[in-house]
PDB file of C-alpha atoms in Angstrom:
ATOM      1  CA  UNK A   1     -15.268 -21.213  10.273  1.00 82.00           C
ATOM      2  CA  UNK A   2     -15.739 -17.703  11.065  1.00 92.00           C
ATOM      3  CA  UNK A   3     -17.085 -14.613   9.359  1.00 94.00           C
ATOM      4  CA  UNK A   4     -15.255 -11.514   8.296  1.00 96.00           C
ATOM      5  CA  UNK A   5     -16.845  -7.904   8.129  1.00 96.00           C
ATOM      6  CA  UNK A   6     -15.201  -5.138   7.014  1.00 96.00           C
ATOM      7  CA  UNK A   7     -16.304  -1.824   8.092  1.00 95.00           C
ATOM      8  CA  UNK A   8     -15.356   0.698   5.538  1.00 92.00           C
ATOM      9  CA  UNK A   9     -16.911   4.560   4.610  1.00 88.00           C
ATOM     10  CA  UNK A  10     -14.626   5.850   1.435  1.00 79.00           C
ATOM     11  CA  UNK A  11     -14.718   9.289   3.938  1.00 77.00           C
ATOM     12  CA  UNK A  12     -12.452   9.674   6.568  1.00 78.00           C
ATOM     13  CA  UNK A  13     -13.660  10.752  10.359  1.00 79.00           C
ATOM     14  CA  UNK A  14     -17.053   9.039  10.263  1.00 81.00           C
ATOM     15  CA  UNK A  15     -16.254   6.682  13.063  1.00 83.00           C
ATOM     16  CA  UNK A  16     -15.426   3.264  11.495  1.00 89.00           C
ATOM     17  CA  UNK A  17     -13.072   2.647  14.546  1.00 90.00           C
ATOM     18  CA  UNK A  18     -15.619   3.300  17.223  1.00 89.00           C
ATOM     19  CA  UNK A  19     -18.357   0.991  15.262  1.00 91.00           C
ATOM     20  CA  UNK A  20     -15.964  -2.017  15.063  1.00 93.00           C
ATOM     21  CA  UNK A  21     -15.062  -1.915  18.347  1.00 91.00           C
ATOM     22  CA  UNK A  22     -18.730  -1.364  19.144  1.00 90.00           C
ATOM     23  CA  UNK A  23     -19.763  -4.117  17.236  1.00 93.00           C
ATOM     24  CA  UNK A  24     -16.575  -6.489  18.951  1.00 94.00           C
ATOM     25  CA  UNK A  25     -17.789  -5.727  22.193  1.00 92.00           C
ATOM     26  CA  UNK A  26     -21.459  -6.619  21.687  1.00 92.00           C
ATOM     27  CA  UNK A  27     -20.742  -9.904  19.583  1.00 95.00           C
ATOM     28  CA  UNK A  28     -18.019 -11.326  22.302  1.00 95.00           C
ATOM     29  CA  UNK A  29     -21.306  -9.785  24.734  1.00 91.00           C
ATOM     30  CA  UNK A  30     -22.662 -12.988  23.365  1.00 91.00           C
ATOM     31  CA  UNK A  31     -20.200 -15.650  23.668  1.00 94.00           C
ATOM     32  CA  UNK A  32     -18.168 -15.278  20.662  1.00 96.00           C
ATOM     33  CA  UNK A  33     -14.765 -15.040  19.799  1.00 96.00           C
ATOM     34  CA  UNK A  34     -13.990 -11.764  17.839  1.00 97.00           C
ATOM     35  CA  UNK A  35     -10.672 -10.159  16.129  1.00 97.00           C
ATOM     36  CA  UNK A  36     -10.301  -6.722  15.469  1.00 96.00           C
ATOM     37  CA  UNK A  37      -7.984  -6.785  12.251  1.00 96.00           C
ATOM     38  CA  UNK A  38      -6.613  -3.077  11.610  1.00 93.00           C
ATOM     39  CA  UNK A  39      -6.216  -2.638   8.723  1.00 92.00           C
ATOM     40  CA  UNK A  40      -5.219   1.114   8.682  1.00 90.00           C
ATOM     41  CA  UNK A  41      -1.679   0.698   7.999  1.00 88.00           C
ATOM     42  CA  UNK A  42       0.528   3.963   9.183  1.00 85.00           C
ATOM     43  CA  UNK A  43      -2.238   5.787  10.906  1.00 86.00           C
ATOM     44  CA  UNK A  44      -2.796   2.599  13.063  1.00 86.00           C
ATOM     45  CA  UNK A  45      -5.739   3.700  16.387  1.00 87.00           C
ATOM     46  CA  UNK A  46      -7.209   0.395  17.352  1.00 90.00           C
ATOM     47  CA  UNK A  47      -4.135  -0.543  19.383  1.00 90.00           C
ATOM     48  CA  UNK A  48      -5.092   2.846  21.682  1.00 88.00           C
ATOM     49  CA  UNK A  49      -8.673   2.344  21.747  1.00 88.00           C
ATOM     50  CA  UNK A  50      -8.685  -1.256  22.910  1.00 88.00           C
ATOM     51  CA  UNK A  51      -5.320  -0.713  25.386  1.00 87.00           C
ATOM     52  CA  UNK A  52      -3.084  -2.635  24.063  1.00 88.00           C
ATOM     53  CA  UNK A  53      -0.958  -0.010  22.442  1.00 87.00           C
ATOM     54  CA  UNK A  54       2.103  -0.633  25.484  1.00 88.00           C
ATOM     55  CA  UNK A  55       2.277  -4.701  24.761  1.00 90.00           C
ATOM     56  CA  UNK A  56       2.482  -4.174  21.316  1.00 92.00           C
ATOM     57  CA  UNK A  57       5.813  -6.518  19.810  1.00 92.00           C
ATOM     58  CA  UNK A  58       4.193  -7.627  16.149  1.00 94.00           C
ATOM     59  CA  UNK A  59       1.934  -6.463  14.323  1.00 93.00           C
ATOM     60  CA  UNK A  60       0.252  -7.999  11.071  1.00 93.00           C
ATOM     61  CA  UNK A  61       3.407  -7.223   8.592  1.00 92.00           C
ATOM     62  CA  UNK A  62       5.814  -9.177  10.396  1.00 93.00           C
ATOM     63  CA  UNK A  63       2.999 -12.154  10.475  1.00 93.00           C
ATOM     64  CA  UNK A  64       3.188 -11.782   6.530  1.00 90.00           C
ATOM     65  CA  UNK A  65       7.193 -11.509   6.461  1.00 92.00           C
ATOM     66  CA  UNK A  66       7.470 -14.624   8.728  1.00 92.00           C
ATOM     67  CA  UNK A  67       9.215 -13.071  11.784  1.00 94.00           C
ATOM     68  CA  UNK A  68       6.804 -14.449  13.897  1.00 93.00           C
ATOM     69  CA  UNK A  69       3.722 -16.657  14.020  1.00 93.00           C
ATOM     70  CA  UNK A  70       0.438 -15.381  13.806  1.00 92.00           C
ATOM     71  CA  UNK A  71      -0.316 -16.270  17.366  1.00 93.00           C
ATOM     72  CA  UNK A  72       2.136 -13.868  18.481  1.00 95.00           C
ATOM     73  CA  UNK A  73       0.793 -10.661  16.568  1.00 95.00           C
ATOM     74  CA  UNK A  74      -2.564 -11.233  18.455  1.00 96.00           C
ATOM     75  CA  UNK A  75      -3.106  -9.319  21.672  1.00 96.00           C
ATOM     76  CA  UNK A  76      -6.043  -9.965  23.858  1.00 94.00           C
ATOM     77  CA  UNK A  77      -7.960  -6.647  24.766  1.00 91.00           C
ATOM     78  CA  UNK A  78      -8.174  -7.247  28.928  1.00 85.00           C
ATOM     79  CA  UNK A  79     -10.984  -4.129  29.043  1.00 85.00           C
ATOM     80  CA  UNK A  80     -13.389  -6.382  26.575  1.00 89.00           C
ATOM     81  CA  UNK A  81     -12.795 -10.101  27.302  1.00 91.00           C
ATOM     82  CA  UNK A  82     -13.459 -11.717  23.865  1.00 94.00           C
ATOM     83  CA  UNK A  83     -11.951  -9.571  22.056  1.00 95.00           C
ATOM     84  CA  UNK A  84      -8.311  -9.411  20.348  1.00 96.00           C
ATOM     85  CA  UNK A  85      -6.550  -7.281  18.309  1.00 96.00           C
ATOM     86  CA  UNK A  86      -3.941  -7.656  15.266  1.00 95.00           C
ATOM     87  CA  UNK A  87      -2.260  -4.430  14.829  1.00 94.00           C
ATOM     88  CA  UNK A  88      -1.567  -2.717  11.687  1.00 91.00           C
ATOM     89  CA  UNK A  89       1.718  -1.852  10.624  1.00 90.00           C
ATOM     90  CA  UNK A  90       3.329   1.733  11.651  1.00 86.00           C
ATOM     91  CA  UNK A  91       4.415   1.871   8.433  1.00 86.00           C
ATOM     92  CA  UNK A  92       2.208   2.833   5.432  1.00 81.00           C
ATOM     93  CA  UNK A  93       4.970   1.141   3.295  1.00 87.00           C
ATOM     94  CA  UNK A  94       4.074  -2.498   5.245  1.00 84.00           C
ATOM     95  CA  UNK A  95       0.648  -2.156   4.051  1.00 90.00           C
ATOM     96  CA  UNK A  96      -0.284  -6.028   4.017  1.00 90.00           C
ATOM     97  CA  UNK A  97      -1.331  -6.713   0.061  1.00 90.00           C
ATOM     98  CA  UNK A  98      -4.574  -7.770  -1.043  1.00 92.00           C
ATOM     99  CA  UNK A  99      -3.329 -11.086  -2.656  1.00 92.00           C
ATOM    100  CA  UNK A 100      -1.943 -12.181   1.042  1.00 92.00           C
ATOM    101  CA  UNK A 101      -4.947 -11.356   3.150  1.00 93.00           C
ATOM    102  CA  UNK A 102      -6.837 -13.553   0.607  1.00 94.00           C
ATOM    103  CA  UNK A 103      -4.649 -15.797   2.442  1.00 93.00           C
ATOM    104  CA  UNK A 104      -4.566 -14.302   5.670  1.00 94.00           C
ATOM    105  CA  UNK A 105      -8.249 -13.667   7.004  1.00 95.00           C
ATOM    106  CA  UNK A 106      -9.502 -17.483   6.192  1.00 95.00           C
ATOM    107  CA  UNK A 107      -6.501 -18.510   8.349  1.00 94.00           C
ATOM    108  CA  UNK A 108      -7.644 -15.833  11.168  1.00 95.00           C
ATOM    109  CA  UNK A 109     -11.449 -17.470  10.614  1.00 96.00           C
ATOM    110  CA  UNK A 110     -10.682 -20.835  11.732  1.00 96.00           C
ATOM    111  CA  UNK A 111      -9.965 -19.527  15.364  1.00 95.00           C
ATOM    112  CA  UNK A 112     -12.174 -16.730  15.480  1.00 97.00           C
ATOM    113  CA  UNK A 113     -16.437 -16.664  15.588  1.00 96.00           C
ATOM    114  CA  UNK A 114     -15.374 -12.866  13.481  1.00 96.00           C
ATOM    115  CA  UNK A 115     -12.867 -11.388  12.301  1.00 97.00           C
ATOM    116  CA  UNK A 116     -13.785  -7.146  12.201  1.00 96.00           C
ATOM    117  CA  UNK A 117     -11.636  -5.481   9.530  1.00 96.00           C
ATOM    118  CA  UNK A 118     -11.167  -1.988  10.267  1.00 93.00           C
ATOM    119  CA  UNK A 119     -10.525  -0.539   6.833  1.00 92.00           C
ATOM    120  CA  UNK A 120      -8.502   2.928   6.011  1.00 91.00           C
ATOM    121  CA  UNK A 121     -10.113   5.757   4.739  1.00 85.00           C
ATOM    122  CA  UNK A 122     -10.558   5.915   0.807  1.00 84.00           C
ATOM    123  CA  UNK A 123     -10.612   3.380  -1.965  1.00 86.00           C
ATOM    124  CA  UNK A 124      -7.273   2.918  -2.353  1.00 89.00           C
ATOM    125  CA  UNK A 125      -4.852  -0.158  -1.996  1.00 91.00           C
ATOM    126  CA  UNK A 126      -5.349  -0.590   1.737  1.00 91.00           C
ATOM    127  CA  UNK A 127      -9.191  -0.445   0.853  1.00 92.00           C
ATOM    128  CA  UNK A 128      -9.118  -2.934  -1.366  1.00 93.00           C
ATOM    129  CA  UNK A 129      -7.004  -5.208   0.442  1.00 92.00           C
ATOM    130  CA  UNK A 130      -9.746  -4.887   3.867  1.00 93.00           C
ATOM    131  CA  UNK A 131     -12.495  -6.137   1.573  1.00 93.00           C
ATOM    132  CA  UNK A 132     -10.797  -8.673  -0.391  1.00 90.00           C
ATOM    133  CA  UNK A 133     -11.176 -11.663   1.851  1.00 89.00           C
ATOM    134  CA  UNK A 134     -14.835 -10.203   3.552  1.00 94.00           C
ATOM    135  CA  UNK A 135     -17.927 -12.143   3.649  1.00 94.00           C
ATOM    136  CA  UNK A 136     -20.067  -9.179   4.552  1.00 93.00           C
ATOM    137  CA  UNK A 137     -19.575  -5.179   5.003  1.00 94.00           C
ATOM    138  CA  UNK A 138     -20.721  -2.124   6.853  1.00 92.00           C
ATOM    139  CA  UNK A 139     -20.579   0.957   4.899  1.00 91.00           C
ATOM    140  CA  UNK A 140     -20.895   3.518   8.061  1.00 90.00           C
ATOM    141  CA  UNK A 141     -21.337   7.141   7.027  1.00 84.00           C
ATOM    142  CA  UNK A 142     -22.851  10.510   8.360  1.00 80.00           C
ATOM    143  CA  UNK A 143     -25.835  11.944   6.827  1.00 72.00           C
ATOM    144  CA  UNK A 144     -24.369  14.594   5.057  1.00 73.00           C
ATOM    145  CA  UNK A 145     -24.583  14.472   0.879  1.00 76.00           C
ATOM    146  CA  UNK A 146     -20.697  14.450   0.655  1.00 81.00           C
ATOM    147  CA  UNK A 147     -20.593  11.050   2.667  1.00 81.00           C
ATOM    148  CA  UNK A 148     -23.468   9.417   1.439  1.00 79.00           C
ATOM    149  CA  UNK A 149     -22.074   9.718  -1.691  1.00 83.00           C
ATOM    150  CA  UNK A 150     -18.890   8.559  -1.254  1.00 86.00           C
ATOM    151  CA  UNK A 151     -21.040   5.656   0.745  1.00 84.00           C
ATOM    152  CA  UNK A 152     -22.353   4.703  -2.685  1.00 85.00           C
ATOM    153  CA  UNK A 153     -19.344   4.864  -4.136  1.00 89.00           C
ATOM    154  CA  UNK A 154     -17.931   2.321  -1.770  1.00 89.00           C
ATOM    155  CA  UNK A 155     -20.612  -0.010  -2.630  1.00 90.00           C
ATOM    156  CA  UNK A 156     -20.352   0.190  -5.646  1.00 90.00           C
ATOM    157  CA  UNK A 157     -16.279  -0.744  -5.209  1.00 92.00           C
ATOM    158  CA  UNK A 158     -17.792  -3.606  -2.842  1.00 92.00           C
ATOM    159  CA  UNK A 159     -20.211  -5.193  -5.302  1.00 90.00           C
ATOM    160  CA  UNK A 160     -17.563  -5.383  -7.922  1.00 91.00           C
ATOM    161  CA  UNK A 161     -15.187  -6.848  -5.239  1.00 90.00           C
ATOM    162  CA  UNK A 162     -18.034  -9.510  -5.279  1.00 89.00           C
ATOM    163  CA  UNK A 163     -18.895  -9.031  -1.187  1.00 91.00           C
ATOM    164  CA  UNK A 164     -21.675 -10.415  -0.985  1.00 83.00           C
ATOM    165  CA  UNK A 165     -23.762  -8.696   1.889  1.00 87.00           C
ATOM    166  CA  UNK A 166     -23.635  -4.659   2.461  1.00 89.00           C
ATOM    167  CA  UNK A 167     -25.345  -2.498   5.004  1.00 87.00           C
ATOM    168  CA  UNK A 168     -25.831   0.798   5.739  1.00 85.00           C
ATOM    169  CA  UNK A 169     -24.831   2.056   9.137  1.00 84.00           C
ATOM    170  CA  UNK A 170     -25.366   5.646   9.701  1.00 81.00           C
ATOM    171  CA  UNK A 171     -23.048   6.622  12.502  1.00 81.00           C
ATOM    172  CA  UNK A 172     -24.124   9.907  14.563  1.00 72.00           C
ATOM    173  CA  UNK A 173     -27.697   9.917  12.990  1.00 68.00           C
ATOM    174  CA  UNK A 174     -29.237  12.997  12.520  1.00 56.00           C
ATOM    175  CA  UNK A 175     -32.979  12.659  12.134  1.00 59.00           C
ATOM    176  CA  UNK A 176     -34.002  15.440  10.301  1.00 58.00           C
ATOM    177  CA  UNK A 177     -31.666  14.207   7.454  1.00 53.00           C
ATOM    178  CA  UNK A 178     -33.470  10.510   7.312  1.00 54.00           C
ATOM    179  CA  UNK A 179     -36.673  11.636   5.907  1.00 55.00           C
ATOM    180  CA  UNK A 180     -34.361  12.576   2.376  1.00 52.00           C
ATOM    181  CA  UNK A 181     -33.012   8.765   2.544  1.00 50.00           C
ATOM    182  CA  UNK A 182     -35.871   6.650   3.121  1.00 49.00           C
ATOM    183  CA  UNK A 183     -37.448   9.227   0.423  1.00 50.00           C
ATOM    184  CA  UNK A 184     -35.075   7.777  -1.813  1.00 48.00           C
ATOM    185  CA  UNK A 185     -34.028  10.895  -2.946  1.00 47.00           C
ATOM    186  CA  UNK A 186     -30.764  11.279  -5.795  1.00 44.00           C
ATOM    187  CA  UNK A 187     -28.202  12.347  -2.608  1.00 45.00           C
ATOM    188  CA  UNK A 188     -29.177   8.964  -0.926  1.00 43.00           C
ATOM    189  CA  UNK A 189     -26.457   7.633  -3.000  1.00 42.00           C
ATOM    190  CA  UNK A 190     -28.620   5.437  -5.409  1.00 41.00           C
ATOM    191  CA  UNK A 191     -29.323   3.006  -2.337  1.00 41.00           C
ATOM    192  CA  UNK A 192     -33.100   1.638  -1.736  1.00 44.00           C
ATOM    193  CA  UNK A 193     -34.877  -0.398   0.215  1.00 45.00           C
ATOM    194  CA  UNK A 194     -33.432   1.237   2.872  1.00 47.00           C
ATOM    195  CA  UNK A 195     -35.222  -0.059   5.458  1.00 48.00           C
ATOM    196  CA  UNK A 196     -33.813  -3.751   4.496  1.00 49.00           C
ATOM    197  CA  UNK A 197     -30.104  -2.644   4.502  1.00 48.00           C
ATOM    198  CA  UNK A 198     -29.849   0.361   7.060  1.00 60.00           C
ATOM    199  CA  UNK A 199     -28.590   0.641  10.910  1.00 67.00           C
ATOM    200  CA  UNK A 200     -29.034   3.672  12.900  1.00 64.00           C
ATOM    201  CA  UNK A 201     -26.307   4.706  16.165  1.00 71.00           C
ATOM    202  CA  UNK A 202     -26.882   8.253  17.219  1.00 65.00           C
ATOM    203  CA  UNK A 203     -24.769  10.968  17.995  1.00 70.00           C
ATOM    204  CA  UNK A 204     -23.244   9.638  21.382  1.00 72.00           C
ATOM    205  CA  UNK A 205     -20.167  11.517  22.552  1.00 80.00           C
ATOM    206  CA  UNK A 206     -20.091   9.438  26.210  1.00 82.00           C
ATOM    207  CA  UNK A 207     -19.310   6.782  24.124  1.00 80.00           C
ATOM    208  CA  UNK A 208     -16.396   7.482  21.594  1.00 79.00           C
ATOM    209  CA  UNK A 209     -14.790   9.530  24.424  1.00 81.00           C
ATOM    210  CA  UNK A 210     -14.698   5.855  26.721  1.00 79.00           C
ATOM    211  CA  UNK A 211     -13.084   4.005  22.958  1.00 77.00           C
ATOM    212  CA  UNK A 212     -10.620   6.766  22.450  1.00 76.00           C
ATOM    213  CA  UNK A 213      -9.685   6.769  26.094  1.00 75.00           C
ATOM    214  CA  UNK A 214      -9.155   3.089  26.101  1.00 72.00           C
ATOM    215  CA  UNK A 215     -12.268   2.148  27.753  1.00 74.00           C
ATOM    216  CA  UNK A 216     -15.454   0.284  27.655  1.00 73.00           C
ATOM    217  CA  UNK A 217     -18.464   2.298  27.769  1.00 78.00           C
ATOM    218  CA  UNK A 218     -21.428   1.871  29.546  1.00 78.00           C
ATOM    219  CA  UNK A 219     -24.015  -0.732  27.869  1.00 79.00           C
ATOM    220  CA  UNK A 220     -26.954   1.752  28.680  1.00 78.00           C
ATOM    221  CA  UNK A 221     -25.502   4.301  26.249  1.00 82.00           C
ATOM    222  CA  UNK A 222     -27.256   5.104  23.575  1.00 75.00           C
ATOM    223  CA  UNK A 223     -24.502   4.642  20.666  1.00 79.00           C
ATOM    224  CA  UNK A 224     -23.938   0.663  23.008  1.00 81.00           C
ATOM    225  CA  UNK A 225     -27.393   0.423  22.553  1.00 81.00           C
ATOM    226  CA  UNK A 226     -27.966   0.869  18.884  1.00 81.00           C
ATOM    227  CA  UNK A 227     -24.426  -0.957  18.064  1.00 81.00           C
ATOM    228  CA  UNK A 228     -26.563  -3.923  20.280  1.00 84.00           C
ATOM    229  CA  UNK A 229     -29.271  -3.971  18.131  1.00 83.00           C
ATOM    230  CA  UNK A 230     -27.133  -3.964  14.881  1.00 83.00           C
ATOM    231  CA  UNK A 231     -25.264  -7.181  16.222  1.00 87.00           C
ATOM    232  CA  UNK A 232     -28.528  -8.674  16.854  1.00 84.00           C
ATOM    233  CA  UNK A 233     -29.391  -7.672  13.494  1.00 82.00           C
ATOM    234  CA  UNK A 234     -26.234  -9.273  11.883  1.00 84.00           C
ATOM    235  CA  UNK A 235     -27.123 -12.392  13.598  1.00 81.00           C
ATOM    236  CA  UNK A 236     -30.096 -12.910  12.389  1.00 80.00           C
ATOM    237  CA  UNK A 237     -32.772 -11.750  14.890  1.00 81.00           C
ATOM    238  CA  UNK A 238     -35.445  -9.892  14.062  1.00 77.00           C
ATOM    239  CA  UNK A 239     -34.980  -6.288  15.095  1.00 74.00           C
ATOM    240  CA  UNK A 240     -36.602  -3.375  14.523  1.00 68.00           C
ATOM    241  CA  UNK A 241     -34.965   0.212  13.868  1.00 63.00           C
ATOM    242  CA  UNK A 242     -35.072   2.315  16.617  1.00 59.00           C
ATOM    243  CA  UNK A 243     -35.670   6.424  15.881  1.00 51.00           C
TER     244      UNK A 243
END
């Protein structure tokens, strides 16, 4: 049996996308099986980033309505072997409920090592629905005060969801800013013990320009590098942050 993440930040734009595909990459890196699960239904992106937007038939409504089997709405992602995708509907209105991917994601964890769910922006329906069935989260954010606090917000929305293990990924990490969070000042969004709970992937524009394109990017990156280290991390291994 699997594990599911879901990688969620209340605030749109922060770069949930590029993490879980980051974090897809690195984990099939090591020999596992991983499914991106968009869950972004009506703005759908994953299906560009990972190339697969041109073979797309089914996505994970019609899985749901029975027109096909879930087999069939899973596409392989030939520029990171390991790694498939289930689309999300192009339709806001086929947003998958939260009562069916209680049923959905266990299914999906039998086959896969993890299943990534790449939740929409906000705490609405389609939020809730991405962290219903998740064993663990990332809560990625910028360090600015408006997204930390909506990054407390979300955890706040997670804990009473009852997922069990959070973390704190600050995506395009500013360094100056980090001295107010592992201060444990107010804007830090009532989250401490940072240093227990917190991942770090710089500013690294090589990067999302290679994910939005439909490509790879290099492992020697910095943002590859980081999202390395926080798979490690996940796993278990003893890693420490990297400033």
């Amino acid at each position: 049996m699997g594990t599911a993440i879901v990688v969620t930040s209340g605030k749109g734009g922060v770069g949930k996308s590029t993490v879980s595909l980051g974090l897809a990459s690195q984990f099939a890196a090591g020999g596992e099986r991983v499914l991106l699960l968009d869950c972004d239904a009506g703005l759908r992106s994953l299906d560009r980033m990972t190339g697969t937007e041109e073979a797309l038939v089914f996505d994970s409504s019609d899985v749901v309505a029975g027109r096909c089997a879930p087999a069939d709405a899973i596409y392989p992602c030939v520029t990171m072997p390991g790694v498939s995708l289930m689309p999300a509907p192009a339709s806001g209105e086929d947003l998958v409920p939260e009562r069916v991917m209680l049923r959905l994601v266990p299914l999906l964890k039998r086959y896969f090592d993890r299943v990534i769910l790449d939740s929409p922006a906000g705490v609405g329906r389609g939020f809730r629905a991405a962290a219903a069935a998740a064993d663990c989260a990332l809560i990625v954010c910028n360090s600015d005060p408006v997204c930390i606090r909506d990054a407390s917000i979300v955890r706040r929305l997670l804990t009473e969801l009852e997922v069990p293990q959070q973390r704190l990924v600050i995506n395009r990490f500013n360094a100056e800013y980090f001295g107010s969070l592992s201060a444990g000042r107010e804007d830090a969004g009532g989250l401490r013990d940072l240093d227990d709970v917190i991942d770090l992937v710089p500013e690294d524009r090589q990067m999302t320009a290679a994910f939005q394109r439909g490509c790879v990017p290099a492992d020697d990156l910095p943002g590859m590098t980081a999202l390395s280290r926080i798979a490690a991390r996940m796993n278990g291994v003893s890693v420490p942050l990297s400033l």
